[in-house]
Amino acid sequence: MAAITSACDASMAKSSGRRRCCAVYWWTSKIADIRRSCLRARRLAQRVRGRPNEGVSQRSYASARRLLQAAIKTSKRLCWSKLCDEVNEDIWDVWDKPYETVMSRLRGSRANTPSSTTLVRRIVAALFPRVPDEPALPPPLQAGAIVPAITLEELRRACGRIKDHTAPGPDGVPNSAIKIAIATHPDIFLQVYKACLRTGVFPAC
């Protein structure tokens, strides 16, 4: 856990309190005024909750909220048209405001890149440990341990939980064919599963 924490500290920037975000491209002073009025109406509607004039305050808040939503929608449409016109007028201007506007929606928060080679190697070794190429041996059974046999009822319940319309596994055999095979020859599948439990070896496919 300490290695993962160290890797996160090295690769991700820590938050330094609440930062003031830049205004979005469609924000205007008119929208700011309408938003203040909407927040004022919301606070008033919350304070008079349960009182006789609650309905009037709720309707006033709903009207202010619709006005704010309409103003934002109109501003977004106008500003987007303006950005498209700027690109059409000057193709090289696409790397200025339009590019910044689009990329601000696509990219996430910037992360610090580790500069120490030793630290990078430690991070990679901690997050991606080396795995031997040899297949892992099954754990040895304890002396006197009894492996419970799989019953026909357990096999049927497991078969009933298989979904018909899911994608087949690496072997390419569809689930519907497996269910039919189990229903037709349950004794063969019971022998295979019992052998897997007894030896501790389970095929990859």
PDB file of C-alpha atoms in Angstrom, residues 131-140 199-202 204:
ATOM      1  CA  VAL A 131       5.686 -12.617 -12.914  1.00  0.00           C
ATOM      2  CA  PRO A 132       7.581 -15.857 -13.653  1.00  0.00           C
ATOM      3  CA  ASP A 133       6.989 -17.349 -17.090  1.00  0.00           C
ATOM      4  CA  GLU A 134       6.418 -20.835 -15.686  1.00  0.00           C
ATOM      5  CA  PRO A 135       2.798 -21.741 -14.953  1.00  0.00           C
ATOM      6  CA  ALA A 136       1.877 -21.570 -11.300  1.00  0.00           C
ATOM      7  CA  LEU A 137       1.708 -24.948  -9.604  1.00  0.00           C
ATOM      8  CA  PRO A 138      -1.518 -25.872  -7.846  1.00  0.00           C
ATOM      9  CA  PRO A 139      -1.367 -25.601  -4.063  1.00  0.00           C
ATOM     10  CA  PRO A 140      -0.683 -28.947  -2.405  1.00  0.00           C
ATOM     11  CA  THR A 199      -5.984 -32.264  -9.128  1.00  0.00           C
ATOM     12  CA  GLY A 200      -6.276 -28.514  -8.637  1.00  0.00           C
ATOM     13  CA  VAL A 201      -5.711 -27.922 -12.366  1.00  0.00           C
ATOM     14  CA  PHE A 202      -8.267 -25.874 -14.296  1.00  0.00           C
ATOM     15  CA  ALA A 204      -7.594 -21.794 -19.347  1.00  0.00           C
TER      16      ALA A 204
END
